[in-house]
PDB file of C-alpha atoms and ligand atoms in Angstrom:
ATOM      1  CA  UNK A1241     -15.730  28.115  -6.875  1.00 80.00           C
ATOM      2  CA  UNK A1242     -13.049  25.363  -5.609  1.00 93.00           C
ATOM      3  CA  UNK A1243     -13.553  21.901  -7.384  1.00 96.00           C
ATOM      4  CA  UNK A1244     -12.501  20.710  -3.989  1.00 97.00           C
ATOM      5  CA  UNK A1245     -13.524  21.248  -0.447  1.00 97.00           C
ATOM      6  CA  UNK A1246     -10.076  22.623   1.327  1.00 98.00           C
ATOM      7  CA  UNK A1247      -9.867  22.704   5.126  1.00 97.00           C
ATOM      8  CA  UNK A1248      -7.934  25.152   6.837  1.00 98.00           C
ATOM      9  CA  UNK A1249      -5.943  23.108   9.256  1.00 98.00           C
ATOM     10  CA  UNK A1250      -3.749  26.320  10.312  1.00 98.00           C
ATOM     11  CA  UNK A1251      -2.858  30.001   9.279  1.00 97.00           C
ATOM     12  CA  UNK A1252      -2.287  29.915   5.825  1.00 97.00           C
ATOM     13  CA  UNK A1253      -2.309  26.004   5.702  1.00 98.00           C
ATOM     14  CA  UNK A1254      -4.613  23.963   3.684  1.00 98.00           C
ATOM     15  CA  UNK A1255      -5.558  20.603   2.634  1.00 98.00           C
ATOM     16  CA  UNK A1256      -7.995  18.516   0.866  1.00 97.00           C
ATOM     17  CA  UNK A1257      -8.980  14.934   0.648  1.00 97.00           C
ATOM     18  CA  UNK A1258      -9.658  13.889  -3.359  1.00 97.00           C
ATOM     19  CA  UNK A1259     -12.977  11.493  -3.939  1.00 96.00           C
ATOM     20  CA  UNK A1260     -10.279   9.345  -5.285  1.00 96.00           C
ATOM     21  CA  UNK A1261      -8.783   7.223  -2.650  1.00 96.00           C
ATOM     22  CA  UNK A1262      -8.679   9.950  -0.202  1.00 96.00           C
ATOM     23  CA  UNK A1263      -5.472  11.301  -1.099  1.00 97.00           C
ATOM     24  CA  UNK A1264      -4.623  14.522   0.821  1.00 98.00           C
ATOM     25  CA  UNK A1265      -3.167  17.062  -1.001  1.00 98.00           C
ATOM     26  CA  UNK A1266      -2.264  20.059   0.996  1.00 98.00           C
ATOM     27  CA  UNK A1267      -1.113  23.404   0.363  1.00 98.00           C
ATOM     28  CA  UNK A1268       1.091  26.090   2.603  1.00 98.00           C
ATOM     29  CA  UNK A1269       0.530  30.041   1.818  1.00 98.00           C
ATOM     30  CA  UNK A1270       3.446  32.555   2.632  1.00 97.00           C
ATOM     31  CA  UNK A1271       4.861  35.772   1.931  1.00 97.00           C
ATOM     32  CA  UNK A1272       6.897  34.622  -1.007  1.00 97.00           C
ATOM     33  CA  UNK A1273       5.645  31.609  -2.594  1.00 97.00           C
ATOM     34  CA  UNK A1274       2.922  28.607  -2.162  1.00 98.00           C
ATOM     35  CA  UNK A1275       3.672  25.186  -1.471  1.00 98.00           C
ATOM     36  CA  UNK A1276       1.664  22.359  -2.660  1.00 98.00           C
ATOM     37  CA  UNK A1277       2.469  18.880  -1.341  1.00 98.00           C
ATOM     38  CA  UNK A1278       1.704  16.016  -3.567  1.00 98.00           C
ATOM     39  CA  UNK A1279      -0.139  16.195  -7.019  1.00 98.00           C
ATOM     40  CA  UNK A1280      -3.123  13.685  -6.919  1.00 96.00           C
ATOM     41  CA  UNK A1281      -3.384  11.047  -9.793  1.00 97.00           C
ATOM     42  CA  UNK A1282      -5.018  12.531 -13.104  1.00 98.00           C
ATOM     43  CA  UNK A1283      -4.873  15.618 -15.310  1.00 97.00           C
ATOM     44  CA  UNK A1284      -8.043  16.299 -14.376  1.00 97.00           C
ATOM     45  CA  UNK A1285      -7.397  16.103 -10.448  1.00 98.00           C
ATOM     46  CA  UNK A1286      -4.057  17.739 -11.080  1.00 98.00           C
ATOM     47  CA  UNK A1287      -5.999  20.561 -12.909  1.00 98.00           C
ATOM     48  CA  UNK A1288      -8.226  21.052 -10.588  1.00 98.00           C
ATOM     49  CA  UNK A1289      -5.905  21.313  -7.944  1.00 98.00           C
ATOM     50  CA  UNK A1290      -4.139  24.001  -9.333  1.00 98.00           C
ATOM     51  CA  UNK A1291      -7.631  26.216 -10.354  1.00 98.00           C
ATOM     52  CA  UNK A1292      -8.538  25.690  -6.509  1.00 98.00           C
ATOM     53  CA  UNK A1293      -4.964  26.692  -5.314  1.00 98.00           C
ATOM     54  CA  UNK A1294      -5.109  29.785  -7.428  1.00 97.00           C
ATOM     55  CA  UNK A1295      -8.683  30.793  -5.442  1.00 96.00           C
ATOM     56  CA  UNK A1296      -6.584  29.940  -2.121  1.00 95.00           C
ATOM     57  CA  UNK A1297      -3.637  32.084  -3.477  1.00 96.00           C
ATOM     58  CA  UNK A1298      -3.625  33.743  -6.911  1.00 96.00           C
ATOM     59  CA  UNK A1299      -0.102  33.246  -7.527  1.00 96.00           C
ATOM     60  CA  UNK A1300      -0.620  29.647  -7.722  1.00 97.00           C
ATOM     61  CA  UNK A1301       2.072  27.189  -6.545  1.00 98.00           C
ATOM     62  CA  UNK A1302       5.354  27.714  -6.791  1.00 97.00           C
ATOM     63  CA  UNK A1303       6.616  24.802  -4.777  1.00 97.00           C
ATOM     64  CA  UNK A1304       5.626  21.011  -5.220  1.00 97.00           C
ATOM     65  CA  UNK A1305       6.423  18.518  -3.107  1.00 97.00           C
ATOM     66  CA  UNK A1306       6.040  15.153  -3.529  1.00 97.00           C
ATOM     67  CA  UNK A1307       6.108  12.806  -0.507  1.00 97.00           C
ATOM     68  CA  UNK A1308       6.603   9.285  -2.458  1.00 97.00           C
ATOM     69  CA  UNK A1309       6.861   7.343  -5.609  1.00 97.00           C
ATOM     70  CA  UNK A1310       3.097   6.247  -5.323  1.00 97.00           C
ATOM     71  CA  UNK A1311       1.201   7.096  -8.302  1.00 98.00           C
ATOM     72  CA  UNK A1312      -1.996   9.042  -6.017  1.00 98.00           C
ATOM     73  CA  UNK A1313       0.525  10.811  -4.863  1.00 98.00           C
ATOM     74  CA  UNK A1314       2.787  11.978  -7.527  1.00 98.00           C
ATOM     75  CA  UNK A1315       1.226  11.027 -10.983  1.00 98.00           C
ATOM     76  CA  UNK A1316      -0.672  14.534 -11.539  1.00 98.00           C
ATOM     77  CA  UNK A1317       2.694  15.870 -11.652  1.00 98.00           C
ATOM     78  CA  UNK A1318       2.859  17.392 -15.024  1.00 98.00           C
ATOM     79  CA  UNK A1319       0.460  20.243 -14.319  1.00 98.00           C
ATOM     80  CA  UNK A1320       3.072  21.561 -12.128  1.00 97.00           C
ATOM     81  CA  UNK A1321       6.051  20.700 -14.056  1.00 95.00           C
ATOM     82  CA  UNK A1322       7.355  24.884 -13.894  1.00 94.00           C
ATOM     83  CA  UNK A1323       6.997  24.777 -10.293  1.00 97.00           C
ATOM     84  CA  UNK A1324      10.490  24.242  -8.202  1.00 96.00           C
ATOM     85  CA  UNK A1325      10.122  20.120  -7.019  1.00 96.00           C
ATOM     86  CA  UNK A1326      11.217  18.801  -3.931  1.00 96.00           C
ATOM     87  CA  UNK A1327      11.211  15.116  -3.572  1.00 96.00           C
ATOM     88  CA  UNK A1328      13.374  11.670  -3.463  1.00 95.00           C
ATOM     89  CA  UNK A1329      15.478  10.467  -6.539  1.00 95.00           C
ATOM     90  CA  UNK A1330      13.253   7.322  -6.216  1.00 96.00           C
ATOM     91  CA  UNK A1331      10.178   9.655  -7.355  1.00 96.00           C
ATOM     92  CA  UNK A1332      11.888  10.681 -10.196  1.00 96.00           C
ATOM     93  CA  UNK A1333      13.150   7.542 -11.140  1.00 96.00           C
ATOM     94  CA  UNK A1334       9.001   5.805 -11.018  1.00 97.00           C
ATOM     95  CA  UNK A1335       8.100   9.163 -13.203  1.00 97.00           C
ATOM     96  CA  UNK A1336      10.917   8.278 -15.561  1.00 95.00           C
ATOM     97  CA  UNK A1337       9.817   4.988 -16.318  1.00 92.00           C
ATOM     98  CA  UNK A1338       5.842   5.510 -15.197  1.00 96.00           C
ATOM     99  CA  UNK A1339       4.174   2.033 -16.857  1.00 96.00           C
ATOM    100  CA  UNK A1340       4.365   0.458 -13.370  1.00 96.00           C
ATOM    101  CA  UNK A1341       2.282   3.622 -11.759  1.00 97.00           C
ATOM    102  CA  UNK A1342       0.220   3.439 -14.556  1.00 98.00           C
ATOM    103  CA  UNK A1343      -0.727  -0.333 -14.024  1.00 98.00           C
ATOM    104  CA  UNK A1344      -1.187   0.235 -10.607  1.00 97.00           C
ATOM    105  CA  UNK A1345      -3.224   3.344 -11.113  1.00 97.00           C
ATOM    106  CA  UNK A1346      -5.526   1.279 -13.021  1.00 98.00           C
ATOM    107  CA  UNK A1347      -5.560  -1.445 -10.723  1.00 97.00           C
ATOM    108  CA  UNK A1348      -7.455   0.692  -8.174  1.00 96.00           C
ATOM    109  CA  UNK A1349      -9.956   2.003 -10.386  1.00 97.00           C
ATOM    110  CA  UNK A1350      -8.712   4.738 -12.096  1.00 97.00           C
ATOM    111  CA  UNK A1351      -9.954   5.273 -15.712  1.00 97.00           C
ATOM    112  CA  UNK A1352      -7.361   3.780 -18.047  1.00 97.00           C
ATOM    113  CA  UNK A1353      -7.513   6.191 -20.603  1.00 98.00           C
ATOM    114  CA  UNK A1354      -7.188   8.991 -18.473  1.00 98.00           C
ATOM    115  CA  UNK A1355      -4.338   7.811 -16.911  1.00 98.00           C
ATOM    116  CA  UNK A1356      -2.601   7.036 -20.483  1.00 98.00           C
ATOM    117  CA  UNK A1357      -3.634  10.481 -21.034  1.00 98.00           C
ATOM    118  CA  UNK A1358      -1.555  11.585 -17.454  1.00 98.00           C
ATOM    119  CA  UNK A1359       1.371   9.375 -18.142  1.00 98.00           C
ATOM    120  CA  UNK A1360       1.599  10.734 -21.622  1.00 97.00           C
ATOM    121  CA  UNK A1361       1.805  14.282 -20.666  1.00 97.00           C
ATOM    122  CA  UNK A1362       4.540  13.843 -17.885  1.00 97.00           C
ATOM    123  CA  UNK A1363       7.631  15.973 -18.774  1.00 95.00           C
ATOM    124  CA  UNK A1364      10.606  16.670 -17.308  1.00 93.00           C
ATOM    125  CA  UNK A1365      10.202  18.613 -13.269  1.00 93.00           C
ATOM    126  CA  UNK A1366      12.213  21.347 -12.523  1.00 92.00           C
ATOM    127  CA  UNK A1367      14.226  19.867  -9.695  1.00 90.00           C
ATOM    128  CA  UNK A1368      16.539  22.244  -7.167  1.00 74.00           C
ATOM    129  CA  UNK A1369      17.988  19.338  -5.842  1.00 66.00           C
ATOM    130  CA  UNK A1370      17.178  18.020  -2.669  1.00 69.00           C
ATOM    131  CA  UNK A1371      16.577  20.527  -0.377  1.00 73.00           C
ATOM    132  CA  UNK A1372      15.773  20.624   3.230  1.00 92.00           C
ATOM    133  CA  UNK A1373      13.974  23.789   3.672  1.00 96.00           C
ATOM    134  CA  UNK A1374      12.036  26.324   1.657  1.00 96.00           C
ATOM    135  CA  UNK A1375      11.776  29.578   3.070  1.00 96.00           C
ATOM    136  CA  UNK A1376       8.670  31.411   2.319  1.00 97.00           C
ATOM    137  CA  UNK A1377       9.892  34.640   3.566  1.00 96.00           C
ATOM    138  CA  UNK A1378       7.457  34.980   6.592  1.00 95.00           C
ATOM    139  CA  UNK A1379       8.186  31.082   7.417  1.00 95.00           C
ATOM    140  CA  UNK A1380      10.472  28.162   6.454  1.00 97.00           C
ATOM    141  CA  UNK A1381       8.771  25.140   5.778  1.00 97.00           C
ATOM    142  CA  UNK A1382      10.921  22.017   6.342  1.00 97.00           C
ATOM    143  CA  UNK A1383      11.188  18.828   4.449  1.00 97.00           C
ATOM    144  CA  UNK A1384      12.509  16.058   6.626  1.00 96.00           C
ATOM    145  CA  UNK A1385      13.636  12.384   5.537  1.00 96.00           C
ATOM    146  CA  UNK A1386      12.548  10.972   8.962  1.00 97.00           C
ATOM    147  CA  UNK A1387      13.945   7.026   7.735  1.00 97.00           C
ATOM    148  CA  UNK A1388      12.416   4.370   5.823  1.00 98.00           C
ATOM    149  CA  UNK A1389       8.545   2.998   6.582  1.00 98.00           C
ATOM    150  CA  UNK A1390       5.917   3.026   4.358  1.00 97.00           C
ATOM    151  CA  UNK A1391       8.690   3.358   1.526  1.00 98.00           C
ATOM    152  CA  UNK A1392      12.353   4.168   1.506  1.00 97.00           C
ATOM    153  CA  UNK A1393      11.889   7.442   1.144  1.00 97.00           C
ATOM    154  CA  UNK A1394       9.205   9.048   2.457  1.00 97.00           C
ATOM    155  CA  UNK A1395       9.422  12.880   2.546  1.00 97.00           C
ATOM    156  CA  UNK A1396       7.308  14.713   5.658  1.00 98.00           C
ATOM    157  CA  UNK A1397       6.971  18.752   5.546  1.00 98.00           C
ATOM    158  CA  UNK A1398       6.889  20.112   9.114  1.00 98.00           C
ATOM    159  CA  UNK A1399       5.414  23.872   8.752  1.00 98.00           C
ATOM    160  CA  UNK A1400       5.703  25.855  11.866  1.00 97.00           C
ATOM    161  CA  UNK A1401       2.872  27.935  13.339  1.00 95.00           C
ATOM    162  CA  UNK A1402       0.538  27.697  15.846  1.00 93.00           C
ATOM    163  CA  UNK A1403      -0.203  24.987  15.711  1.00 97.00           C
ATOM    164  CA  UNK A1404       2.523  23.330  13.968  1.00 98.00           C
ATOM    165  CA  UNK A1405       1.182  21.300  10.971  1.00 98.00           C
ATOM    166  CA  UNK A1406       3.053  18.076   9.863  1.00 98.00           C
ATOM    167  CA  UNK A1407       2.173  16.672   6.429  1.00 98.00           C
ATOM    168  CA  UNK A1408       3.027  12.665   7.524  1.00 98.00           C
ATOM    169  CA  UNK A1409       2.656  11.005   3.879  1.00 98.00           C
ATOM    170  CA  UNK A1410       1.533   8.019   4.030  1.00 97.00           C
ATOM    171  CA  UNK A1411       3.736   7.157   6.803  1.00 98.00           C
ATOM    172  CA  UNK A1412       0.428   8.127   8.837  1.00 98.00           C
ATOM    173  CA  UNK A1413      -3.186   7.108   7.618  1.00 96.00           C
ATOM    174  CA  UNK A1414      -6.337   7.749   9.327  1.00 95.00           C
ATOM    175  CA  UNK A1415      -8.991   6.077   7.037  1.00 91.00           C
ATOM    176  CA  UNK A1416      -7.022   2.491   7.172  1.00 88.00           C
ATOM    177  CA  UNK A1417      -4.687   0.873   9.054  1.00 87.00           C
ATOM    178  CA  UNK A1418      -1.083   1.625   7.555  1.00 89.00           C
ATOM    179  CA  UNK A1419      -0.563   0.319   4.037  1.00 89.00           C
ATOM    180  CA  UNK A1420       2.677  -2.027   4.331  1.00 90.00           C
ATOM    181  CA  UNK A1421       3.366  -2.548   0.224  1.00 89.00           C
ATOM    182  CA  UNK A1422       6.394  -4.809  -0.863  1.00 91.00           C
ATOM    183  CA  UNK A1423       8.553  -1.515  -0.996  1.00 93.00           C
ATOM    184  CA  UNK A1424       7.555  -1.015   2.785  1.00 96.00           C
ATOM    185  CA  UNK A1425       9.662  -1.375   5.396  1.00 97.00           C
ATOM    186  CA  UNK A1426       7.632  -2.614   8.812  1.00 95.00           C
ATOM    187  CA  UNK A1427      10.359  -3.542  11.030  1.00 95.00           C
ATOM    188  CA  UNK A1428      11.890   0.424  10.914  1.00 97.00           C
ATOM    189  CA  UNK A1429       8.559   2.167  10.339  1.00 97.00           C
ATOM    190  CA  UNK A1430       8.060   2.712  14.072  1.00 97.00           C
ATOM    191  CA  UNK A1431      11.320   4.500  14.969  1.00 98.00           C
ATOM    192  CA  UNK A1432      10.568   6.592  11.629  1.00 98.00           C
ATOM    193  CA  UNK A1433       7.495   8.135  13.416  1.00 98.00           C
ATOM    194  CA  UNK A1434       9.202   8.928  16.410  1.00 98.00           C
ATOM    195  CA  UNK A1435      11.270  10.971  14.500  1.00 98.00           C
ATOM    196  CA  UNK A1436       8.338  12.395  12.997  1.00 98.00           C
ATOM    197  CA  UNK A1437       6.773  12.992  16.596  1.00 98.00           C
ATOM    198  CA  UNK A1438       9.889  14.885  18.156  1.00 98.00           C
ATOM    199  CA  UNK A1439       9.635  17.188  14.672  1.00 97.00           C
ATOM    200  CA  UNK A1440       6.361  17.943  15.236  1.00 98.00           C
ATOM    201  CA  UNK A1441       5.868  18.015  19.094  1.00 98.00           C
ATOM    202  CA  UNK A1442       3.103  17.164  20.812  1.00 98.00           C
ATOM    203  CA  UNK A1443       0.643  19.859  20.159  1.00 98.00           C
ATOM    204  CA  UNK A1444       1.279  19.504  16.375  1.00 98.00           C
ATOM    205  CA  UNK A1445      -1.558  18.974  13.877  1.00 98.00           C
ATOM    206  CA  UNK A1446      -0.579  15.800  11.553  1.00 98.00           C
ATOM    207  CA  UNK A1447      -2.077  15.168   8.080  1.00 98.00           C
ATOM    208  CA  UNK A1448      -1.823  11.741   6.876  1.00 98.00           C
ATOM    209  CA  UNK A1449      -1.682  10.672   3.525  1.00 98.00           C
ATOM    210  CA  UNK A1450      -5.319   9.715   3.935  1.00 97.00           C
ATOM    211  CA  UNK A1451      -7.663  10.342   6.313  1.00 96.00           C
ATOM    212  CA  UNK A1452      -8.416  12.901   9.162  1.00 97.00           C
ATOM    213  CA  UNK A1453      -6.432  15.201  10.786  1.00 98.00           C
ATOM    214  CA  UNK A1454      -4.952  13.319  13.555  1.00 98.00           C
ATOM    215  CA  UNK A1455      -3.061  14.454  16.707  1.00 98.00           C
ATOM    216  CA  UNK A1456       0.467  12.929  18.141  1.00 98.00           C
ATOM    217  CA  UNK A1457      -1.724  10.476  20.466  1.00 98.00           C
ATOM    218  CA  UNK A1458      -2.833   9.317  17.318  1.00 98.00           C
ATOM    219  CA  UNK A1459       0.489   8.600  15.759  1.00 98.00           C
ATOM    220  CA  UNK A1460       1.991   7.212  18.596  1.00 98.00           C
ATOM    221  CA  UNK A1461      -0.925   4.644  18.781  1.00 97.00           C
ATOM    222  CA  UNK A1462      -0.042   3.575  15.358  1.00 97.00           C
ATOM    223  CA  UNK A1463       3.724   3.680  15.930  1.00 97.00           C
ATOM    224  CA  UNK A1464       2.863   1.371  18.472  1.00 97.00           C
ATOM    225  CA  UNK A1465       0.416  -0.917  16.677  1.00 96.00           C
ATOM    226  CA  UNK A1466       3.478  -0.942  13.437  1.00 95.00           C
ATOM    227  CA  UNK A1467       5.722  -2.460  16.464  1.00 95.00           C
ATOM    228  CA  UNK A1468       3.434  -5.022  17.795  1.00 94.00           C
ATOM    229  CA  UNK A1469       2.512  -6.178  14.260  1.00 90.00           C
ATOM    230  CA  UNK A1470       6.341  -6.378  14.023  1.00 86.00           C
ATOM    231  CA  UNK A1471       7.055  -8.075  17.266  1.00 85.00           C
ATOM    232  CA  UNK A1472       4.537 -10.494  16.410  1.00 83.00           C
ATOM    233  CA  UNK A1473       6.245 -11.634  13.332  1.00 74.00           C
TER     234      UNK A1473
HETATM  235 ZN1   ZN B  59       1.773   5.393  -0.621  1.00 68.82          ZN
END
């Protein structure tokens, strides 16, 4: 029995949405490894995560990815610190010195102990460098740095199939309008998702960091509500 309830947005391509904030956290099957992209907040999420990834694929993963520095997104970490890690040096660099996820893990509601708990258990990630692909034998899943928006950094995994499947980040969200943070970056965030849009093509499924599965209509109506909300300014 899964903790969490997985959807199946494409052949071998999964993703769930934790009670917590509505984080997704997906997962991509192949012939020689599974990739899980992002880590959720808590031991206990993290944990839970991997049980549920081991009923999807007994291996378990053996790729994380981890789309930004925010602490929903990256905080669980630890649980798959033997895994191979793809993500930003800024990512690292908020794990290194976690009190400020931490603070603002708690400042949404997360339980403070159990996050003191998380942060105390973070160790070291076994890092390959940045990479831009990961071939999983029958496919090769491609992390692409598509320019700054909703941070410097975001990192968006474009799996090919039929359909394609792009994991946006939170450069897209579904159940709210797009969070612009003080490490956003508003004014470039719309060119950032064409780029995102001519990687995934117009028939692409695309998973926002939150929310529903959305099509390309979709994320060219908020590329274009980012650059009104810009003009406006
Ligand atoms: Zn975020």
């Amino acid at each position: 029995m899964s903790t969490y309830r997985w959807e199946r947005v494409a052949d071998g391509v999964y993703r769930c949405r934790l009670p917590f904030l509505d984080v997704t956290v997906g997962a991509v099957t192949g012939r020689d490894g599974v990739v899980l992209i992002d880590s959720g907040t808590t031991l206990a999420e993290a944990g839970a995560i991997a049980d549920d990834v081991r009923g999807l694929d007994p291996r378990g993963v053996t790729d994380l990815v981890l789309t930004h520095h925010h602490f929903d997104h990256v905080l669980g970490c630890s649980v798959f610190a033997d895994a191979r890690t793809h993500c930003a040096d800024e990512v690292l660099a908020a794990l290194r010195d976690a009190g400020a996820l931490a603070a603002d893990a708690v400042s949404y509601g997360a339980d403070a102990a159990e996050i003191a708990a998380t942060v105390a258990a973070l160790r070291p990630l076994n890092r390959r460098g940045v990479e831009s692909t990961i071939d999983l034998g029958d496919r090769v899943v491609t992390l692409l740095s598509p320019g700054r928006g909703h941070t410097g950094h975001d990192l968006v995994v474009v799996v090919p199939g039929a359909p394609t499947v792009v994991f946006c980040g939170d450069l897209v969200e579904e159940s709210g309008d797009p969070a612009i943070a003080d490490d956003s970056h508003p004014a470039e965030w719309a060119d950032t998702l064409d780029v995102v849009l001519a990687a995934g093509g117009p028939d692409a499924r695309y998973v926002p960091g939150h929310g529903a599965v959305v099509d390309a209509d979709f994320v060219r109506r908020q590329r274009d509500w980012l650059r009104q909300r810009v003009d406006a300014d």
